[in-house]
Short mmCIF file of C-alpha atoms in Angstrom, two decimals:
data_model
loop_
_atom_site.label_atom_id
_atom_site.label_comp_id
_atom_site.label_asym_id
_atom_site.label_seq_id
_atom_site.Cartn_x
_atom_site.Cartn_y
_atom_site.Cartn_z
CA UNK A 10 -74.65 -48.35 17.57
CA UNK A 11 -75.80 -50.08 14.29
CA UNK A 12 -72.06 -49.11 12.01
CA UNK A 13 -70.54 -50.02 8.76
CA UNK A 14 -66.86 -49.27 8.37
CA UNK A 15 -65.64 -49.43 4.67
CA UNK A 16 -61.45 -49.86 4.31
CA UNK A 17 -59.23 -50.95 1.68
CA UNK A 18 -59.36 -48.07 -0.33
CA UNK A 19 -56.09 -46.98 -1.92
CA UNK A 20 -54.02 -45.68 -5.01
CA UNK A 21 -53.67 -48.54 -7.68
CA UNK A 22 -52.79 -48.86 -11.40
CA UNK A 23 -54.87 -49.80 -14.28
CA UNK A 24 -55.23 -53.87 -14.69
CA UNK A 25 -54.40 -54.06 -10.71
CA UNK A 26 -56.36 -55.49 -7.52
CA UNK A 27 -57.75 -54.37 -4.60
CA UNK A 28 -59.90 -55.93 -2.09
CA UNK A 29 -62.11 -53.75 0.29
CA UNK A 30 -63.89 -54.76 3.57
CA UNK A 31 -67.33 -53.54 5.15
CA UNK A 32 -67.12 -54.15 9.09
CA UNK A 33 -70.54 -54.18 10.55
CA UNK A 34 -71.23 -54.12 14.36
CA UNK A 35 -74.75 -53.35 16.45
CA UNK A 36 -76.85 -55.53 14.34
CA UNK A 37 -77.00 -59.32 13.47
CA UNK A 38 -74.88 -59.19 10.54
CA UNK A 39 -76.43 -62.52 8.95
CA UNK A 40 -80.02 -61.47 8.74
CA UNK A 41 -79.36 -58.69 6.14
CA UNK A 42 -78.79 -58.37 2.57
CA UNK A 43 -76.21 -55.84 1.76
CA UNK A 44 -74.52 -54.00 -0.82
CA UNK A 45 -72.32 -52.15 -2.59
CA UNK A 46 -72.25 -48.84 -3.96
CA UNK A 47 -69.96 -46.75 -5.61
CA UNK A 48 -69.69 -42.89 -6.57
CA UNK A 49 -67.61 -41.71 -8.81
CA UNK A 50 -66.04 -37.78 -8.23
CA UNK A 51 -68.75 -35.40 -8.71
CA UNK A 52 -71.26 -37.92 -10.38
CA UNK A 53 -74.09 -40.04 -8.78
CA UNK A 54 -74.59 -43.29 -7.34
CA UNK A 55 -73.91 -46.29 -8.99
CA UNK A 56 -74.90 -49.64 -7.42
CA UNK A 57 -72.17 -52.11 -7.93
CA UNK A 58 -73.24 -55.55 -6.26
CA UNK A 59 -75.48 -56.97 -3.76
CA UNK A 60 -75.52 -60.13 -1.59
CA UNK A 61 -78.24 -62.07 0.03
CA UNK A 62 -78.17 -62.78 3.98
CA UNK A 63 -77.19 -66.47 3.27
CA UNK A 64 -74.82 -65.49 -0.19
CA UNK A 65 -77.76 -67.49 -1.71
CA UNK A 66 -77.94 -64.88 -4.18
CA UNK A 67 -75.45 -62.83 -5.95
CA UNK A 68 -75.64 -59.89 -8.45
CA UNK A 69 -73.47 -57.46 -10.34
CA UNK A 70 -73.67 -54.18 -12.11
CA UNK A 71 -72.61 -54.92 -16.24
CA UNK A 72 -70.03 -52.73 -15.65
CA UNK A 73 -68.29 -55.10 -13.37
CA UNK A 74 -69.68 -58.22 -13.84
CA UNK A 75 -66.33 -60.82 -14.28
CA UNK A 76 -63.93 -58.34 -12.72
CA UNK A 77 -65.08 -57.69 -9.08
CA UNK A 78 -66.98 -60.51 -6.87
CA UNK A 79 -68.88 -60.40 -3.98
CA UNK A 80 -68.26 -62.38 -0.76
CA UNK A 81 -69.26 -61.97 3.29
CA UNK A 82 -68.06 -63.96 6.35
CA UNK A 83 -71.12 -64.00 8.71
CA UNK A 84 -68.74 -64.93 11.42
CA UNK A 85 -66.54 -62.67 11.23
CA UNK A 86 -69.83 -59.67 10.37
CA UNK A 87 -67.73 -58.54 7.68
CA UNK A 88 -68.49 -58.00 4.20
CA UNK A 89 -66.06 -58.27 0.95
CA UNK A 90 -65.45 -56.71 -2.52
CA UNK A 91 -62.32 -58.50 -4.68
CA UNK A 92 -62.04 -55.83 -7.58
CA UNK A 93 -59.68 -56.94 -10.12
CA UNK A 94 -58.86 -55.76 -13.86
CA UNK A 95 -59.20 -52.40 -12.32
CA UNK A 96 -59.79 -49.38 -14.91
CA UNK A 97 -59.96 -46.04 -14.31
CA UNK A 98 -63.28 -45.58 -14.88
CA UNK A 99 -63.91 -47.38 -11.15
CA UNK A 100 -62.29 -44.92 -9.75
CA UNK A 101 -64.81 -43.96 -6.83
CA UNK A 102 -65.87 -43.84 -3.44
CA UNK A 103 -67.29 -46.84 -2.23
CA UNK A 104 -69.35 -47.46 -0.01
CA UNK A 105 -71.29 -50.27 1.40
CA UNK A 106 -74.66 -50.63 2.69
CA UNK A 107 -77.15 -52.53 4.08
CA UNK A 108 -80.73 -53.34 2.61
CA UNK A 109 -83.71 -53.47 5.04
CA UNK A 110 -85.58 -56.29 4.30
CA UNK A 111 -84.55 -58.45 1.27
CA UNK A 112 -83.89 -57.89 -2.13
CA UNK A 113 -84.50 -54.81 -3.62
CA UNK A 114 -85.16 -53.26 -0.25
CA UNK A 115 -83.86 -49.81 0.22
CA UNK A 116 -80.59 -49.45 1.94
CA UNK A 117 -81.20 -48.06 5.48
CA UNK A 118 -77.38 -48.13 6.73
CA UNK A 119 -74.31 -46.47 5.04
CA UNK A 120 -70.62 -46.80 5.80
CA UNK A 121 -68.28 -43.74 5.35
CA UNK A 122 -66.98 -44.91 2.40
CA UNK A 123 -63.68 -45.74 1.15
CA UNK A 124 -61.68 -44.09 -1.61
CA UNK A 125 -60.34 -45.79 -4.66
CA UNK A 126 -58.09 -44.54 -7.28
CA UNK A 127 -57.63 -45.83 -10.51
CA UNK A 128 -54.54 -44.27 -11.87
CA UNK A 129 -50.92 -44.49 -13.59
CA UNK B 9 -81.74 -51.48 -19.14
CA UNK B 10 -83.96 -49.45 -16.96
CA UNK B 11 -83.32 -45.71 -16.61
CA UNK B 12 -84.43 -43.48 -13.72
CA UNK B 13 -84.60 -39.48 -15.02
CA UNK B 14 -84.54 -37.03 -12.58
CA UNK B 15 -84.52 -33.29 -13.25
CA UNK B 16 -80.80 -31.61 -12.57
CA UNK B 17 -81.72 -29.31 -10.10
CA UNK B 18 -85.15 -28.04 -8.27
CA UNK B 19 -84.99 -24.05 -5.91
CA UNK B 20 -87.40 -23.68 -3.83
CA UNK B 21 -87.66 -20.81 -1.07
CA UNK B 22 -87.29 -22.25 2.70
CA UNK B 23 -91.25 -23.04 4.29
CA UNK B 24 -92.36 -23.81 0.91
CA UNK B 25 -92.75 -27.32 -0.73
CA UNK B 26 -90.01 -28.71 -3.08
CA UNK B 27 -91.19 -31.61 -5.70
CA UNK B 28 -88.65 -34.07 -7.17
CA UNK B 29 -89.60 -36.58 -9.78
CA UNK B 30 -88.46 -39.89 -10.94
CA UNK B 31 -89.38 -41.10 -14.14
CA UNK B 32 -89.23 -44.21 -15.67
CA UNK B 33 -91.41 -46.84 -17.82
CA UNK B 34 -94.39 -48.10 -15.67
CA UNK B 35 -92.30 -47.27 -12.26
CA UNK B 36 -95.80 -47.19 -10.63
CA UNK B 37 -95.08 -51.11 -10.61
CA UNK B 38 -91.98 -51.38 -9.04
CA UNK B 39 -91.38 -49.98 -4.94
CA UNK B 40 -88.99 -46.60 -5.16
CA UNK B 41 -86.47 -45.83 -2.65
CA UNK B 42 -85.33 -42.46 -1.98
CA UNK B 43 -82.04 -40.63 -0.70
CA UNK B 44 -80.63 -37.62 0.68
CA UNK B 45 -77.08 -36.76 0.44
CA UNK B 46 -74.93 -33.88 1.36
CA UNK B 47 -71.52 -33.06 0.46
CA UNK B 48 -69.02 -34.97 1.93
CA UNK B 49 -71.75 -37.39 3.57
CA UNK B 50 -73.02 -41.04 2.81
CA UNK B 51 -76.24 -41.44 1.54
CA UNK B 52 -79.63 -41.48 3.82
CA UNK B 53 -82.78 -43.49 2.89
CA UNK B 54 -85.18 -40.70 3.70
CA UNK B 55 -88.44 -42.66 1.91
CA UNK B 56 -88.72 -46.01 1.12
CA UNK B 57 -91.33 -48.17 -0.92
CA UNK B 58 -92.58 -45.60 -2.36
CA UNK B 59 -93.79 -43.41 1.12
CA UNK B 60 -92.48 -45.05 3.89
CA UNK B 61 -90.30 -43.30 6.20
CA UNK B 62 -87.54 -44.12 8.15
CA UNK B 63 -87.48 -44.11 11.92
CA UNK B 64 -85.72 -40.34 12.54
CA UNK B 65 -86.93 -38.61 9.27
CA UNK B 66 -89.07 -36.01 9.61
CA UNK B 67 -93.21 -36.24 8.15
CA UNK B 68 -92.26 -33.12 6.43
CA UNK B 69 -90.96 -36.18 3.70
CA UNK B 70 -93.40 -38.05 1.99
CA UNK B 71 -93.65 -40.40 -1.24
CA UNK B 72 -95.61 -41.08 -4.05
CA UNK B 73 -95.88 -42.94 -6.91
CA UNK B 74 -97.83 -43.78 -10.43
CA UNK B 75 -97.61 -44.40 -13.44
CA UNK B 76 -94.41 -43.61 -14.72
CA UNK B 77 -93.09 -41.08 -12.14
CA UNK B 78 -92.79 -41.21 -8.76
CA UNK B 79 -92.38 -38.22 -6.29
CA UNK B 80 -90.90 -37.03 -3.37
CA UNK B 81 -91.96 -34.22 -1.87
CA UNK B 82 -90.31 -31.89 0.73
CA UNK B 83 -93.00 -29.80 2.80
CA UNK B 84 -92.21 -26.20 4.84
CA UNK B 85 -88.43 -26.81 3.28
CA UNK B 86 -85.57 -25.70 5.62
CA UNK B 87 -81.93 -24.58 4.77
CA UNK B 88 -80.82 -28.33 5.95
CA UNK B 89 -82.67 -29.70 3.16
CA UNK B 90 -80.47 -28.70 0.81
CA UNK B 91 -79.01 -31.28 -0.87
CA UNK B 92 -78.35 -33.45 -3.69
CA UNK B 93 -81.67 -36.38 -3.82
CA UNK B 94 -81.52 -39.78 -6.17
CA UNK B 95 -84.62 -42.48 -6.71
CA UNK B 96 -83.53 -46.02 -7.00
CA UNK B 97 -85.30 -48.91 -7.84
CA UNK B 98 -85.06 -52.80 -8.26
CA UNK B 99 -84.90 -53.63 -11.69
CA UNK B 100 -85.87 -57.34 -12.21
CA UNK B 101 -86.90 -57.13 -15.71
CA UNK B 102 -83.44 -58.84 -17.35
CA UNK B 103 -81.76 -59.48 -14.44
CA UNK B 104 -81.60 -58.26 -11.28
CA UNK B 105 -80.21 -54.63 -10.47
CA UNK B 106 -81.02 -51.29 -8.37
CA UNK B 107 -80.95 -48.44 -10.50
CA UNK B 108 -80.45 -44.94 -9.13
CA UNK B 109 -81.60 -42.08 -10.77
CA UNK B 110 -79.71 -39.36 -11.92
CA UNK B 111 -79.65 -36.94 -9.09
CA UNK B 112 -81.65 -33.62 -8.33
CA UNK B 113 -79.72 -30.79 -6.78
CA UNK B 114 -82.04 -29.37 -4.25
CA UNK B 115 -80.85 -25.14 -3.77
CA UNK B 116 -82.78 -23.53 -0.34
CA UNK B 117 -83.47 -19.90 -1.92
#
């Protein structure tokens, strides 16, 4: 079964760190962009970042551009998101996804998501 | 930066056809993705460049786009369909970013 399992989530304070993790299994992991996404409670989505197959290319939402960065291990089919500076506005659920066919492609698998909460 | 605008909410009564646009400058240049998400679920790419469909999703979803709105439509609408819809595009125009629209509340009557 073609899966993405988001974890990581958690409670932290404003200016803290968190790193999540996207497992992927049932597909070959290397051949896909993917991405992240995040949704904020009871607004839309927001794309956050995306990385190329190859982490050729990189790219970041303004609104966390030099506080969160991107990273996958091919080997290990697992996908990364370092989020640092954290406000409370990132508060969200995020989730990561994958994109079909290269950049810009639509994003045909979804994890669960994973909760994060920005808070004092 | 480039904005997707989506109207807040769209009824329409179940075996009729619901219409959601997506508007944004010149988005009949740029290849629109489309999602359906329920509460409490992950997203699900129900169209993609502009009327492509997934493996799984039924014809009754379809695609367009022009100009500056694209379209999904939802033919002979069923009480499953109801759900909350978003466009999203690639922006490459200052640098490179998906944009979602804002979201369209789709109520079954």
């Amino acid at each position: 079964e073609v899966q993405l399992v988001e974890s990581g989530g958690g409670l932290v304070k404003p200016g803290g760190s968190l790193r999540l993790s996207c497992a992927a299994s049932g597909f070959t992991f290397s051949n896909y962009n993917i991405n992240w996404v995040r949704q904020a409670p009871g607004k839309g989505l927001e794309w956050v970042s995306s990385i190329s197959s190859r982490s050729s290319y990189i790219y970041y939402a303004d609104s966390v551009k030099g506080r969160f960065t991107i990273s996958r291990d091919n080997a290990e089919n697992s996908l990364y998101l370092q989020m640092n500076s954290l406000r409370a506005e990132d508060t969200a659920v995020y989730y990561c996804a994958r994109g079909m066919d290269g950049s810009g492609s639509g994003m045909d698998v979804w994890g669960q998501g994973t909760t994060v909460t920005v808070s004092s | 930066s480039y904005v997707l605008t989506q109207p807040p909410s769209v009824s329409v009564a179940p075996g009729q056809t619901a219409r959601i646009t997506c508007g944004g400058n010149n988005i009949g240049s740029k290849s629109v993705h489309w999602y359906q998400q329920k509460p409490g679920q992950a997203p699900v790419l129900v169209v993609y460049d502009d009327s492509d469909r997934p493996s799984g999703i039924p014809e009754r979803f379809s695609g367009s786009n022009s100009g500056n709105t694209a379209t999904l439509t939802i033919s002979r609408v069923e009480a499953g369909d109801e759900a909350d819809y978003y466009c999203q595009v690639w922006d490459t125009s200052s640098d490179h970013h998906f944009v979602f629209g804002t979201g369209t509340k789709v109520t079954v009557l």
